[in-house]
């Protein structure tokens, strides 16, 4: 784990599980489609392990590369997002303390970006539903990259969009693959333990610390 004596020049946020605590609803949507619609013999825990990357990558990991046509992948992806949004909408909320943290960073003139494997349809659903677009200086979505996390492309593009060097950025992530992506980009990372326990992140040298939400006092050291 890295020393917390670090003053970032930019904050980069993953979205799902990091700004909002919604990963259960993504998993439930995929679980419903995979088991009920597609007849896969999977339990919830097995589906949860695949909850990273783009939708077509999730389907390929579970069913194999050539199981579905591009048209079928698109149809399944649209249906999954509809079920996710319908399930999560009544619970749509920022993780505790994040509203104040965003306001504080904005006041301190620290640029902020989202770097997420989510599609724009879901990113817009969240940031406009919560009215936080004015805090963000850049958004990198699944549509903006060729390689998903743990490839560093997402976070490197976010840093470039902000005009900040990678090692001056701090990434907020909730998943091991996301932390690995930040590591590959040369960026330190703060881990939200919303989706995975701290012991699941062993071996990553770029972690500054672990927080359950944005009320954690250690975040005061970033300003």
Short mmCIF file of N, CA and C in Angstrom, two decimals, residues 9 15-16 29 41 43 51 86 101 109 123 145 148 152 165 168 171-172 201 204-205 213 222:
data_model
loop_
_atom_site.label_atom_id
_atom_site.label_comp_id
_atom_site.label_asym_id
_atom_site.label_seq_id
_atom_site.Cartn_x
_atom_site.Cartn_y
_atom_site.Cartn_z
N UNK A 9 -3.59 16.03 -8.45
CA UNK A 9 -3.99 17.17 -9.27
C UNK A 9 -5.28 16.89 -10.03
N UNK A 15 -17.44 4.42 -12.07
CA UNK A 15 -18.82 4.82 -11.78
C UNK A 15 -19.53 3.81 -10.88
N UNK A 16 -19.77 2.64 -11.42
CA UNK A 16 -20.57 1.64 -10.72
C UNK A 16 -19.82 1.03 -9.55
N UNK A 29 -29.55 -8.10 -12.99
CA UNK A 29 -30.05 -8.02 -14.37
C UNK A 29 -29.41 -9.09 -15.24
N UNK A 41 -26.73 -22.53 -16.46
CA UNK A 41 -26.73 -23.15 -15.12
C UNK A 41 -25.68 -22.44 -14.27
N UNK A 43 -24.96 -19.87 -10.67
CA UNK A 43 -25.48 -19.26 -9.45
C UNK A 43 -25.11 -17.78 -9.44
N UNK A 51 -18.62 -9.47 -13.39
CA UNK A 51 -19.15 -8.11 -13.49
C UNK A 51 -18.06 -7.06 -13.69
N UNK A 86 -34.43 -0.20 -14.42
CA UNK A 86 -35.73 -0.35 -13.76
C UNK A 86 -35.55 -0.81 -12.31
N UNK A 101 -17.85 15.67 -1.10
CA UNK A 101 -16.50 15.50 -1.62
C UNK A 101 -16.38 16.15 -3.00
N UNK A 109 -10.65 23.52 -7.13
CA UNK A 109 -10.26 23.55 -8.55
C UNK A 109 -9.46 22.31 -8.95
N UNK A 123 -24.35 5.94 -18.04
CA UNK A 123 -23.67 7.07 -17.41
C UNK A 123 -24.61 8.27 -17.34
N UNK A 145 -13.21 3.58 -25.78
CA UNK A 145 -11.96 2.82 -25.69
C UNK A 145 -12.04 1.55 -26.52
N UNK A 148 -10.78 -2.75 -22.65
CA UNK A 148 -11.41 -2.55 -21.35
C UNK A 148 -10.40 -2.75 -20.23
N UNK A 152 -4.99 -0.06 -19.33
CA UNK A 152 -4.98 1.30 -18.79
C UNK A 152 -5.67 2.34 -19.65
N UNK A 165 -0.93 14.73 -15.85
CA UNK A 165 -0.06 13.57 -15.97
C UNK A 165 -0.65 12.39 -15.19
N UNK A 168 -0.11 12.08 -11.46
CA UNK A 168 -0.70 13.14 -10.65
C UNK A 168 -2.20 12.93 -10.42
N UNK A 171 -7.16 7.64 -8.68
CA UNK A 171 -8.30 6.87 -9.16
C UNK A 171 -9.09 6.36 -7.97
N UNK A 172 -10.41 6.44 -8.06
CA UNK A 172 -11.31 5.81 -7.09
C UNK A 172 -11.94 4.60 -7.79
N UNK A 201 -7.88 -7.39 -2.74
CA UNK A 201 -6.99 -6.47 -3.45
C UNK A 201 -5.52 -6.69 -3.08
N UNK A 204 -1.67 -5.44 -4.96
CA UNK A 204 -1.64 -4.20 -5.76
C UNK A 204 -0.88 -3.13 -5.00
N UNK A 205 0.21 -2.65 -5.60
CA UNK A 205 1.12 -1.72 -4.92
C UNK A 205 0.68 -0.27 -5.02
N UNK A 213 -17.03 4.73 2.40
CA UNK A 213 -17.75 5.82 1.75
C UNK A 213 -16.88 7.07 1.80
N UNK A 222 -6.09 14.47 1.22
CA UNK A 222 -5.88 14.66 -0.22
C UNK A 222 -5.91 16.11 -0.64
#
